[in-house]
PDB file of C-alpha atoms and ligand atoms in Angstrom:
ATOM      1  CA  MET A 579     -60.708 142.946   1.825  1.00  0.00           C
ATOM      2  CA  PRO A 580     -62.838 141.417  -0.972  1.00  0.00           C
ATOM      3  CA  LYS A 581     -61.755 142.416  -4.435  1.00  0.00           C
ATOM      4  CA  SER A 582     -64.115 144.495  -6.535  1.00  0.00           C
ATOM      5  CA  ARG A 583     -65.469 142.580  -9.477  1.00  0.00           C
ATOM      6  CA  THR A 584     -63.862 145.036 -11.863  1.00  0.00           C
ATOM      7  CA  SER A 585     -60.315 144.513 -10.568  1.00  0.00           C
ATOM      8  CA  SER A 586     -58.002 142.905 -13.085  1.00  0.00           C
ATOM      9  CA  PRO A 587     -57.078 139.230 -12.561  1.00  0.00           C
ATOM     10  CA  ARG A 588     -53.761 138.646 -10.790  1.00  0.00           C
ATOM     11  CA  LYS A 589     -50.858 138.380 -13.140  1.00  0.00           C
ATOM     12  CA  PRO A 590     -49.370 134.888 -13.177  1.00  0.00           C
ATOM     13  CA  SER A 591     -46.059 134.654 -11.311  1.00  0.00           C
ATOM     14  CA  MET A 592     -42.751 134.678 -13.139  1.00  0.00           C
ATOM     15  CA  ALA A 593     -42.367 130.961 -12.302  1.00  0.00           C
ATOM     16  CA  ALA A 594     -45.756 130.216 -13.829  1.00  0.00           C
ATOM     17  CA  ARG A 595     -44.795 132.066 -17.012  1.00  0.00           C
ATOM     18  CA  ALA A 596     -41.311 130.569 -17.325  1.00  0.00           C
ATOM     19  CA  ASP A 597     -40.300 127.931 -19.846  1.00  0.00           C
ATOM     20  CA  ARG A 598     -38.062 125.470 -17.973  1.00  0.00           C
ATOM     21  CA  TYR A 599     -36.217 124.310 -21.091  1.00  0.00           C
ATOM     22  CA  GLU A 600     -35.338 127.907 -21.917  1.00  0.00           C
ATOM     23  CA  LEU A 601     -34.078 128.539 -18.363  1.00  0.00           C
ATOM     24  CA  TYR A 602     -32.050 125.317 -18.442  1.00  0.00           C
ATOM     25  CA  GLU A 603     -30.182 126.391 -21.541  1.00  0.00           C
ATOM     26  CA  ILE A 604     -29.456 129.851 -20.175  1.00  0.00           C
ATOM     27  CA  ALA A 605     -28.229 128.361 -16.875  1.00  0.00           C
ATOM     28  CA  VAL A 606     -26.225 125.285 -17.880  1.00  0.00           C
ATOM     29  CA  HIS A 607     -25.874 124.714 -21.569  1.00  0.00           C
ATOM     30  CA  ASP A 608     -23.413 126.371 -23.959  1.00  0.00           C
ATOM     31  CA  PRO A 609     -23.771 124.522 -27.282  1.00  0.00           C
ATOM     32  CA  GLU A 610     -21.457 126.977 -29.102  1.00  0.00           C
ATOM     33  CA  ALA A 611     -18.537 126.274 -26.737  1.00  0.00           C
ATOM     34  CA  GLU A 612     -19.304 122.534 -26.871  1.00  0.00           C
ATOM     35  CA  ILE A 613     -19.253 122.428 -30.671  1.00  0.00           C
ATOM     36  CA  ASP A 614     -16.119 124.671 -30.802  1.00  0.00           C
ATOM     37  CA  PHE A 615     -14.319 122.152 -28.596  1.00  0.00           C
ATOM     38  CA  ILE A 616     -15.502 119.128 -30.583  1.00  0.00           C
ATOM     39  CA  ARG A 617     -14.622 120.601 -33.991  1.00  0.00           C
ATOM     40  CA  THR A 618     -11.225 121.974 -32.922  1.00  0.00           C
ATOM     41  CA  THR A 619     -10.234 118.772 -31.122  1.00  0.00           C
ATOM     42  CA  TYR A 620     -11.378 116.531 -33.962  1.00  0.00           C
ATOM     43  CA  ARG A 621      -9.380 118.574 -36.488  1.00  0.00           C
ATOM     44  CA  LYS A 622      -6.246 118.501 -34.294  1.00  0.00           C
ATOM     45  CA  ILE A 623      -6.428 114.722 -33.830  1.00  0.00           C
ATOM     46  CA  ARG A 624      -7.590 113.619 -37.285  1.00  0.00           C
ATOM     47  CA  GLY A 625      -6.177 116.398 -39.466  1.00  0.00           C
ATOM     48  CA  ARG A 626      -9.533 116.966 -41.118  1.00  0.00           C
ATOM     49  CA  GLN A 627     -12.808 118.618 -40.278  1.00  0.00           C
ATOM     50  CA  ALA A 628     -15.607 116.426 -38.898  1.00  0.00           C
ATOM     51  CA  GLN A 629     -18.802 116.656 -40.955  1.00  0.00           C
ATOM     52  CA  THR A 630     -21.286 114.329 -39.367  1.00  0.00           C
ATOM     53  CA  PHE A 631     -22.300 114.552 -35.746  1.00  0.00           C
ATOM     54  CA  ARG A 632     -24.686 112.797 -33.389  1.00  0.00           C
ATOM     55  CA  GLU A 633     -25.889 114.436 -30.216  1.00  0.00           C
ATOM     56  CA  ASP A 634     -26.943 111.735 -27.743  1.00  0.00           C
ATOM     57  CA  PHE A 635     -29.362 112.661 -24.915  1.00  0.00           C
ATOM     58  CA  ALA A 636     -30.110 115.569 -27.242  1.00  0.00           C
ATOM     59  CA  GLY A 637     -33.028 117.125 -25.381  1.00  0.00           C
ATOM     60  CA  SER A 638     -33.833 120.228 -27.400  1.00  0.00           C
ATOM     61  CA  ALA A 639     -31.032 119.339 -29.883  1.00  0.00           C
ATOM     62  CA  SER A 640     -29.305 122.712 -29.464  1.00  0.00           C
ATOM     63  CA  ALA A 641     -25.869 121.233 -30.124  1.00  0.00           C
ATOM     64  CA  ALA A 642     -27.121 119.467 -33.273  1.00  0.00           C
ATOM     65  CA  CYS A 643     -28.540 122.830 -34.453  1.00  0.00           C
ATOM     66  CA  GLU A 644     -25.223 124.569 -33.714  1.00  0.00           C
ATOM     67  CA  TRP A 645     -23.400 121.879 -35.686  1.00  0.00           C
ATOM     68  CA  VAL A 646     -25.302 122.465 -38.914  1.00  0.00           C
ATOM     69  CA  ARG A 647     -24.633 126.199 -38.658  1.00  0.00           C
ATOM     70  CA  ARG A 648     -20.907 125.464 -39.054  1.00  0.00           C
ATOM     71  CA  GLY A 649     -21.080 124.773 -42.798  1.00  0.00           C
ATOM     72  CA  PRO A 650     -23.149 123.474 -45.692  1.00  0.00           C
ATOM     73  CA  ARG A 651     -21.628 119.989 -45.435  1.00  0.00           C
ATOM     74  CA  CYS A 652     -22.317 119.627 -41.727  1.00  0.00           C
ATOM     75  CA  ARG A 653     -25.073 117.154 -40.876  1.00  0.00           C
ATOM     76  CA  ALA A 654     -26.393 116.249 -37.436  1.00  0.00           C
ATOM     77  CA  ILE A 655     -28.596 113.708 -35.699  1.00  0.00           C
ATOM     78  CA  GLY A 656     -30.177 114.264 -32.274  1.00  0.00           C
ATOM     79  CA  VAL A 657     -31.310 111.266 -30.230  1.00  0.00           C
ATOM     80  CA  ASP A 658     -33.553 111.460 -27.188  1.00  0.00           C
ATOM     81  CA  LEU A 659     -36.058 109.172 -25.503  1.00  0.00           C
ATOM     82  CA  GLU A 660     -38.587 111.838 -24.739  1.00  0.00           C
ATOM     83  CA  PRO A 661     -40.943 113.013 -27.514  1.00  0.00           C
ATOM     84  CA  ALA A 662     -41.973 116.151 -25.605  1.00  0.00           C
ATOM     85  CA  VAL A 663     -38.481 117.605 -25.370  1.00  0.00           C
ATOM     86  CA  LEU A 664     -37.765 116.768 -29.026  1.00  0.00           C
ATOM     87  CA  GLU A 665     -40.941 118.567 -30.005  1.00  0.00           C
ATOM     88  CA  TRP A 666     -39.877 121.581 -27.932  1.00  0.00           C
ATOM     89  CA  GLY A 667     -36.560 121.509 -29.817  1.00  0.00           C
ATOM     90  CA  ARG A 668     -38.391 121.397 -33.157  1.00  0.00           C
ATOM     91  CA  GLN A 669     -40.598 124.356 -32.217  1.00  0.00           C
ATOM     92  CA  ASN A 670     -37.959 126.459 -30.493  1.00  0.00           C
ATOM     93  CA  ARG A 671     -34.506 125.528 -31.870  1.00  0.00           C
ATOM     94  CA  LEU A 672     -34.830 123.921 -35.308  1.00  0.00           C
ATOM     95  CA  SER A 673     -37.322 126.663 -36.144  1.00  0.00           C
ATOM     96  CA  ARG A 674     -34.503 129.234 -35.789  1.00  0.00           C
ATOM     97  CA  LEU A 675     -32.383 127.571 -38.474  1.00  0.00           C
ATOM     98  CA  LYS A 676     -32.440 128.557 -42.126  1.00  0.00           C
ATOM     99  CA  PRO A 677     -34.327 125.994 -44.252  1.00  0.00           C
ATOM    100  CA  GLY A 678     -31.082 124.581 -45.712  1.00  0.00           C
ATOM    101  CA  GLN A 679     -29.627 124.093 -42.235  1.00  0.00           C
ATOM    102  CA  ARG A 680     -32.843 122.578 -40.901  1.00  0.00           C
ATOM    103  CA  SER A 681     -32.816 119.968 -43.677  1.00  0.00           C
ATOM    104  CA  ARG A 682     -29.458 118.738 -42.361  1.00  0.00           C
ATOM    105  CA  VAL A 683     -30.719 117.959 -38.859  1.00  0.00           C
ATOM    106  CA  ARG A 684     -32.540 114.721 -38.099  1.00  0.00           C
ATOM    107  CA  LEU A 685     -34.204 114.054 -34.748  1.00  0.00           C
ATOM    108  CA  ILE A 686     -34.686 110.480 -33.603  1.00  0.00           C
ATOM    109  CA  GLU A 687     -36.937 109.502 -30.734  1.00  0.00           C
ATOM    110  CA  GLY A 688     -35.037 106.533 -29.373  1.00  0.00           C
ATOM    111  CA  ASN A 689     -32.795 104.998 -26.777  1.00  0.00           C
ATOM    112  CA  VAL A 690     -29.066 105.615 -27.191  1.00  0.00           C
ATOM    113  CA  LEU A 691     -28.473 101.972 -26.197  1.00  0.00           C
ATOM    114  CA  THR A 692     -30.356 100.599 -29.208  1.00  0.00           C
ATOM    115  CA  VAL A 693     -30.808 103.435 -31.712  1.00  0.00           C
ATOM    116  CA  LYS A 694     -30.204 102.688 -35.381  1.00  0.00           C
ATOM    117  CA  ALA A 695     -28.721 105.590 -37.300  1.00  0.00           C
ATOM    118  CA  PRO A 696     -26.059 106.175 -39.966  1.00  0.00           C
ATOM    119  CA  THR A 697     -22.463 106.143 -38.679  1.00  0.00           C
ATOM    120  CA  VAL A 698     -20.945 109.563 -37.947  1.00  0.00           C
ATOM    121  CA  ASP A 699     -17.569 111.280 -37.397  1.00  0.00           C
ATOM    122  CA  ALA A 700     -18.347 112.497 -33.871  1.00  0.00           C
ATOM    123  CA  ILE A 701     -20.788 111.592 -31.111  1.00  0.00           C
ATOM    124  CA  ALA A 702     -21.314 113.713 -27.990  1.00  0.00           C
ATOM    125  CA  ALA A 703     -22.871 112.769 -24.656  1.00  0.00           C
ATOM    126  CA  MET A 704     -22.772 115.994 -22.662  1.00  0.00           C
ATOM    127  CA  ASN A 705     -23.944 117.461 -19.416  1.00  0.00           C
ATOM    128  CA  PHE A 706     -23.204 114.126 -17.710  1.00  0.00           C
ATOM    129  CA  SER A 707     -26.355 112.619 -19.253  1.00  0.00           C
ATOM    130  CA  TYR A 708     -24.787 109.160 -19.634  1.00  0.00           C
ATOM    131  CA  TRP A 709     -24.589 108.969 -15.803  1.00  0.00           C
ATOM    132  CA  VAL A 710     -28.189 107.641 -15.961  1.00  0.00           C
ATOM    133  CA  PHE A 711     -26.442 104.340 -16.630  1.00  0.00           C
ATOM    134  CA  LYS A 712     -25.612 103.325 -13.094  1.00  0.00           C
ATOM    135  CA  ASP A 713     -23.779 100.036 -13.463  1.00  0.00           C
ATOM    136  CA  ARG A 714     -20.660  99.112 -15.347  1.00  0.00           C
ATOM    137  CA  ALA A 715     -22.433  96.586 -17.584  1.00  0.00           C
ATOM    138  CA  THR A 716     -24.946  99.151 -18.902  1.00  0.00           C
ATOM    139  CA  LEU A 717     -22.311 101.895 -19.215  1.00  0.00           C
ATOM    140  CA  GLY A 718     -20.183  99.455 -21.214  1.00  0.00           C
ATOM    141  CA  ARG A 719     -23.175  98.577 -23.386  1.00  0.00           C
ATOM    142  CA  TYR A 720     -23.699 102.261 -24.190  1.00  0.00           C
ATOM    143  CA  PHE A 721     -20.016 102.844 -24.971  1.00  0.00           C
ATOM    144  CA  ARG A 722     -19.949  99.785 -27.288  1.00  0.00           C
ATOM    145  CA  ALA A 723     -23.068 101.095 -29.069  1.00  0.00           C
ATOM    146  CA  ALA A 724     -21.400 104.510 -29.503  1.00  0.00           C
ATOM    147  CA  HIS A 725     -18.214 102.795 -30.792  1.00  0.00           C
ATOM    148  CA  ARG A 726     -20.247 100.881 -33.403  1.00  0.00           C
ATOM    149  CA  SER A 727     -22.060 104.081 -34.451  1.00  0.00           C
ATOM    150  CA  LEU A 728     -18.802 105.900 -35.266  1.00  0.00           C
ATOM    151  CA  ARG A 729     -16.992 105.836 -38.597  1.00  0.00           C
ATOM    152  CA  ARG A 730     -13.552 104.187 -38.671  1.00  0.00           C
ATOM    153  CA  ASP A 731     -11.810 107.371 -37.543  1.00  0.00           C
ATOM    154  CA  GLY A 732     -14.668 108.574 -35.387  1.00  0.00           C
ATOM    155  CA  ILE A 733     -14.340 110.252 -31.983  1.00  0.00           C
ATOM    156  CA  PHE A 734     -16.641 110.099 -28.954  1.00  0.00           C
ATOM    157  CA  PHE A 735     -16.849 113.197 -26.718  1.00  0.00           C
ATOM    158  CA  LEU A 736     -18.155 113.142 -23.176  1.00  0.00           C
ATOM    159  CA  ASP A 737     -17.931 115.314 -20.079  1.00  0.00           C
ATOM    160  CA  ALA A 738     -17.622 114.592 -16.392  1.00  0.00           C
ATOM    161  CA  PHE A 739     -17.589 116.526 -13.116  1.00  0.00           C
ATOM    162  CA  GLY A 740     -15.907 115.783  -9.849  1.00  0.00           C
ATOM    163  CA  GLY A 741     -13.789 117.214  -7.075  1.00  0.00           C
ATOM    164  CA  TYR A 742     -13.992 116.888  -3.345  1.00  0.00           C
ATOM    165  CA  GLU A 743     -17.325 118.773  -3.248  1.00  0.00           C
ATOM    166  CA  ALA A 744     -19.007 116.589  -5.877  1.00  0.00           C
ATOM    167  CA  SER A 745     -20.254 114.079  -3.338  1.00  0.00           C
ATOM    168  CA  ARG A 746     -21.273 116.711  -0.748  1.00  0.00           C
ATOM    169  CA  GLU A 747     -24.987 117.162  -0.117  1.00  0.00           C
ATOM    170  CA  MET A 748     -25.287 120.918  -0.770  1.00  0.00           C
ATOM    171  CA  GLU A 749     -26.877 123.650  -2.862  1.00  0.00           C
ATOM    172  CA  GLU A 750     -25.006 126.034  -5.127  1.00  0.00           C
ATOM    173  CA  THR A 751     -26.776 129.247  -6.077  1.00  0.00           C
ATOM    174  CA  THR A 752     -25.912 131.293  -9.168  1.00  0.00           C
ATOM    175  CA  LYS A 753     -27.572 134.641  -9.691  1.00  0.00           C
ATOM    176  CA  LEU A 754     -28.255 135.357 -13.353  1.00  0.00           C
ATOM    177  CA  ARG A 755     -29.790 138.444 -14.911  1.00  0.00           C
ATOM    178  CA  ARG A 756     -33.448 137.320 -14.947  1.00  0.00           C
ATOM    179  CA  PHE A 757     -33.484 134.501 -12.385  1.00  0.00           C
ATOM    180  CA  THR A 758     -31.419 132.504  -9.902  1.00  0.00           C
ATOM    181  CA  TYR A 759     -30.271 129.022 -10.764  1.00  0.00           C
ATOM    182  CA  VAL A 760     -29.864 126.481  -7.954  1.00  0.00           C
ATOM    183  CA  TRP A 761     -27.859 123.263  -8.363  1.00  0.00           C
ATOM    184  CA  ASP A 762     -28.996 120.982  -5.562  1.00  0.00           C
ATOM    185  CA  GLN A 763     -26.887 117.908  -4.736  1.00  0.00           C
ATOM    186  CA  ALA A 764     -29.681 116.468  -2.616  1.00  0.00           C
ATOM    187  CA  GLU A 765     -28.402 112.975  -1.863  1.00  0.00           C
ATOM    188  CA  TYR A 766     -25.215 111.020  -2.255  1.00  0.00           C
ATOM    189  CA  ARG A 767     -25.023 107.306  -1.436  1.00  0.00           C
ATOM    190  CA  PRO A 768     -21.417 106.205  -0.902  1.00  0.00           C
ATOM    191  CA  VAL A 769     -22.179 102.487  -1.071  1.00  0.00           C
ATOM    192  CA  THR A 770     -23.679 102.637  -4.572  1.00  0.00           C
ATOM    193  CA  GLY A 771     -22.055 105.853  -5.823  1.00  0.00           C
ATOM    194  CA  GLU A 772     -25.539 107.170  -6.717  1.00  0.00           C
ATOM    195  CA  ILE A 773     -26.217 110.899  -6.614  1.00  0.00           C
ATOM    196  CA  LEU A 774     -29.606 112.610  -6.745  1.00  0.00           C
ATOM    197  CA  CYS A 775     -29.561 116.190  -7.996  1.00  0.00           C
ATOM    198  CA  HIS A 776     -32.188 118.811  -8.818  1.00  0.00           C
ATOM    199  CA  ILE A 777     -32.252 122.108 -10.616  1.00  0.00           C
ATOM    200  CA  HIS A 778     -34.458 124.797  -9.056  1.00  0.00           C
ATOM    201  CA  PHE A 779     -35.127 128.267 -10.359  1.00  0.00           C
ATOM    202  CA  ARG A 780     -36.024 131.379  -8.281  1.00  0.00           C
ATOM    203  CA  PHE A 781     -37.402 134.623  -9.663  1.00  0.00           C
ATOM    204  CA  PRO A 782     -37.242 138.287  -8.583  1.00  0.00           C
ATOM    205  CA  ASP A 783     -41.004 138.282  -7.738  1.00  0.00           C
ATOM    206  CA  GLY A 784     -40.366 135.599  -5.085  1.00  0.00           C
ATOM    207  CA  SER A 785     -41.863 132.758  -7.101  1.00  0.00           C
ATOM    208  CA  ARG A 786     -39.970 129.491  -7.576  1.00  0.00           C
ATOM    209  CA  LEU A 787     -39.799 126.488  -9.844  1.00  0.00           C
ATOM    210  CA  ARG A 788     -38.658 123.710  -7.546  1.00  0.00           C
ATOM    211  CA  LYS A 789     -37.290 120.511  -9.036  1.00  0.00           C
ATOM    212  CA  ALA A 790     -37.603 121.851 -12.559  1.00  0.00           C
ATOM    213  CA  PHE A 791     -35.236 119.001 -13.460  1.00  0.00           C
ATOM    214  CA  THR A 792     -34.161 115.948 -11.454  1.00  0.00           C
ATOM    215  CA  TYR A 793     -31.151 113.737 -12.168  1.00  0.00           C
ATOM    216  CA  ASP A 794     -30.822 110.281 -10.666  1.00  0.00           C
ATOM    217  CA  TRP A 795     -27.254 109.376 -11.541  1.00  0.00           C
ATOM    218  CA  ARG A 796     -24.157 107.458 -10.624  1.00  0.00           C
ATOM    219  CA  LEU A 797     -21.255 109.766  -9.828  1.00  0.00           C
ATOM    220  CA  TRP A 798     -18.681 108.058 -12.054  1.00  0.00           C
ATOM    221  CA  THR A 799     -14.969 108.827 -11.660  1.00  0.00           C
ATOM    222  CA  LEU A 800     -12.604 109.567 -14.542  1.00  0.00           C
ATOM    223  CA  PRO A 801     -10.569 106.343 -14.161  1.00  0.00           C
ATOM    224  CA  GLU A 802     -13.747 104.255 -14.189  1.00  0.00           C
ATOM    225  CA  ILE A 803     -15.026 106.028 -17.332  1.00  0.00           C
ATOM    226  CA  ARG A 804     -11.642 105.658 -19.058  1.00  0.00           C
ATOM    227  CA  GLU A 805     -11.450 101.954 -18.226  1.00  0.00           C
ATOM    228  CA  VAL A 806     -14.953 101.226 -19.500  1.00  0.00           C
ATOM    229  CA  LEU A 807     -14.273 103.202 -22.730  1.00  0.00           C
ATOM    230  CA  LEU A 808     -11.058 101.206 -23.345  1.00  0.00           C
ATOM    231  CA  GLU A 809     -12.899  97.939 -22.629  1.00  0.00           C
ATOM    232  CA  ALA A 810     -15.567  99.000 -25.130  1.00  0.00           C
ATOM    233  CA  GLY A 811     -12.917  99.154 -27.860  1.00  0.00           C
ATOM    234  CA  PHE A 812     -11.761 102.776 -27.944  1.00  0.00           C
ATOM    235  CA  ARG A 813      -8.054 102.943 -28.763  1.00  0.00           C
ATOM    236  CA  ARG A 814      -7.119 106.061 -26.907  1.00  0.00           C
ATOM    237  CA  VAL A 815      -8.943 107.975 -24.164  1.00  0.00           C
ATOM    238  CA  THR A 816      -7.703 111.434 -23.179  1.00  0.00           C
ATOM    239  CA  VAL A 817      -8.980 113.708 -20.450  1.00  0.00           C
ATOM    240  CA  TYR A 818      -8.992 117.433 -21.284  1.00  0.00           C
ATOM    241  CA  TRP A 819      -8.661 119.487 -18.116  1.00  0.00           C
ATOM    242  CA  GLU A 820      -9.836 123.090 -17.820  1.00  0.00           C
ATOM    243  CA  GLY A 821      -7.280 125.872 -17.298  1.00  0.00           C
ATOM    244  CA  ASP A 822      -7.419 128.420 -14.510  1.00  0.00           C
ATOM    245  CA  ASP A 823      -8.434 132.079 -14.985  1.00  0.00           C
ATOM    246  CA  GLY A 824      -6.048 133.139 -12.166  1.00  0.00           C
ATOM    247  CA  LYS A 825      -8.967 133.839  -9.776  1.00  0.00           C
ATOM    248  CA  GLY A 826      -9.712 130.239  -8.960  1.00  0.00           C
ATOM    249  CA  GLU A 827     -12.313 129.785 -11.735  1.00  0.00           C
ATOM    250  CA  GLY A 828     -12.117 127.819 -14.993  1.00  0.00           C
ATOM    251  CA  ASN A 829     -11.121 129.750 -18.131  1.00  0.00           C
ATOM    252  CA  GLY A 830     -12.995 127.651 -20.694  1.00  0.00           C
ATOM    253  CA  GLU A 831      -9.742 126.344 -22.237  1.00  0.00           C
ATOM    254  CA  PHE A 832      -9.374 122.553 -22.102  1.00  0.00           C
ATOM    255  CA  THR A 833      -6.083 120.741 -22.758  1.00  0.00           C
ATOM    256  CA  PRO A 834      -4.935 117.100 -22.424  1.00  0.00           C
ATOM    257  CA  ASP A 835      -3.882 116.307 -18.884  1.00  0.00           C
ATOM    258  CA  ALA A 836      -2.723 112.946 -17.542  1.00  0.00           C
ATOM    259  CA  LYS A 837      -3.156 113.911 -13.882  1.00  0.00           C
ATOM    260  CA  GLY A 838      -5.608 116.752 -13.248  1.00  0.00           C
ATOM    261  CA  GLU A 839      -5.738 118.665  -9.980  1.00  0.00           C
ATOM    262  CA  SER A 840      -7.396 118.098  -6.628  1.00  0.00           C
ATOM    263  CA  ASP A 841      -9.914 120.950  -7.002  1.00  0.00           C
ATOM    264  CA  ALA A 842     -13.133 121.390  -5.014  1.00  0.00           C
ATOM    265  CA  GLY A 843     -15.153 121.181  -8.212  1.00  0.00           C
ATOM    266  CA  TRP A 844     -14.096 120.582 -11.787  1.00  0.00           C
ATOM    267  CA  VAL A 845     -15.677 119.790 -15.151  1.00  0.00           C
ATOM    268  CA  SER A 846     -13.605 118.077 -17.840  1.00  0.00           C
ATOM    269  CA  TYR A 847     -14.027 116.636 -21.323  1.00  0.00           C
ATOM    270  CA  ILE A 848     -13.212 113.049 -22.191  1.00  0.00           C
ATOM    271  CA  VAL A 849     -12.146 112.316 -25.771  1.00  0.00           C
ATOM    272  CA  ALA A 850     -12.309 108.680 -26.863  1.00  0.00           C
ATOM    273  CA  GLU A 851     -10.774 107.829 -30.253  1.00  0.00           C
ATOM    274  CA  LYS A 852     -12.029 104.808 -32.209  1.00  0.00           C
TER     275      LYS A 852
HETATM  276  C1  SAM B1208     -29.745 116.558 -19.092  1.00  0.00           C
HETATM  277  S1  SAM B1208     -30.695 116.338 -20.566  1.00  0.00           S
HETATM  278  C2  SAM B1208     -29.475 116.778 -21.762  1.00  0.00           C
HETATM  279  C3  SAM B1208     -29.839 117.994 -22.570  1.00  0.00           C
HETATM  280  C4  SAM B1208     -28.727 118.562 -23.432  1.00  0.00           C
HETATM  281  N1  SAM B1208     -28.319 117.647 -24.478  1.00  0.00           N
HETATM  282  C5  SAM B1208     -27.516 119.016 -22.651  1.00  0.00           C
HETATM  283  O1  SAM B1208     -26.391 118.585 -22.958  1.00  0.00           O
HETATM  284  O2  SAM B1208     -27.643 119.855 -21.752  1.00  0.00           O
HETATM  285  C6  SAM B1208     -30.801 114.573 -20.640  1.00  0.00           C
HETATM  286  C7  SAM B1208     -31.710 114.024 -21.716  1.00  0.00           C
HETATM  287  O3  SAM B1208     -31.415 112.622 -21.874  1.00  0.00           O
HETATM  288  C8  SAM B1208     -32.591 111.942 -22.283  1.00  0.00           C
HETATM  289  N2  SAM B1208     -32.374 110.502 -22.016  1.00  0.00           N
HETATM  290  C9  SAM B1208     -32.262 109.848 -20.852  1.00  0.00           C
HETATM  291  N3  SAM B1208     -31.995 108.532 -21.061  1.00  0.00           N
HETATM  292  C10 SAM B1208     -31.886 108.363 -22.404  1.00  0.00           C
HETATM  293  C11 SAM B1208     -31.614 107.227 -23.222  1.00  0.00           C
HETATM  294  N4  SAM B1208     -31.375 106.015 -22.718  1.00  0.00           N
HETATM  295  N5  SAM B1208     -31.614 107.428 -24.565  1.00  0.00           N
HETATM  296  C12 SAM B1208     -31.848 108.655 -25.104  1.00  0.00           C
HETATM  297  N6  SAM B1208     -32.113 109.756 -24.355  1.00  0.00           N
HETATM  298  C13 SAM B1208     -32.141 109.624 -23.028  1.00  0.00           C
HETATM  299  C14 SAM B1208     -33.677 112.623 -21.465  1.00  0.00           C
HETATM  300  O4  SAM B1208     -34.942 112.473 -22.073  1.00  0.00           O
HETATM  301  C15 SAM B1208     -33.191 114.069 -21.436  1.00  0.00           C
HETATM  302  O5  SAM B1208     -33.820 114.844 -22.458  1.00  0.00           O
END
């Protein structure tokens, strides 16, 4: 039936109205927990509080923003290649800081392989972002660049995922309050170790944001990452394994572990001391 000319225009779908960076942070990023881990671990290892921090692959720089909230002497740098996501971070994350806090965050549009910035106490490369480096030579180049960018007693923090389901082509669906988050392991190539993943979002009105984010990565293993970090000059590399909540899920507590466990899926932190 033709619509009358006075009928109101159709409301855009939830997918059309959504902000994919906002959804990403709700679904997969917890900058508070990340910064808690970095600050606590740094203090335990070095016996002092870290003050300067660099967030590599910063995206919206949420972790850098969280860092400067932790005290008036805390300074942070966020590095990302993409001007659009840095601008989103300026408009939506730095804008939430108090002026004094904001003045202690610096965003750099640049490549983590070549960026020039003051040396810092701690550098983080989280959410597996460094897996864009698919060969050992480039991974080693990045780790050497991070090593050079740290102060004498600096520490480099990374994360990794794995487990016997990590190389399975499959989708994992997580229902959240306002939308459903889908982690899609679309392709795994055993010969090269490459993995192609997407994030999709689905909404209660039936609309979808397919391939809101795509990751073309190498699925690195912990021993490979440890070896390349040691070759890059880090003195000690420790894997922090997540504890169990008793119901088969992680409990958010990470402790040093020399072995780990053969779980279906795990996420761990890697702590590399200069
Ligand atoms: C998965 S997002 C990470 C966002 C956020 N920091 C987090 O932990 O969830 C990866 C980001 O890395 C950036 N990126 C990719 N290669 C890079 C490089 N060589 N140097 C700097 N940034 C890079 C992309 O532009 C993208 O914003």
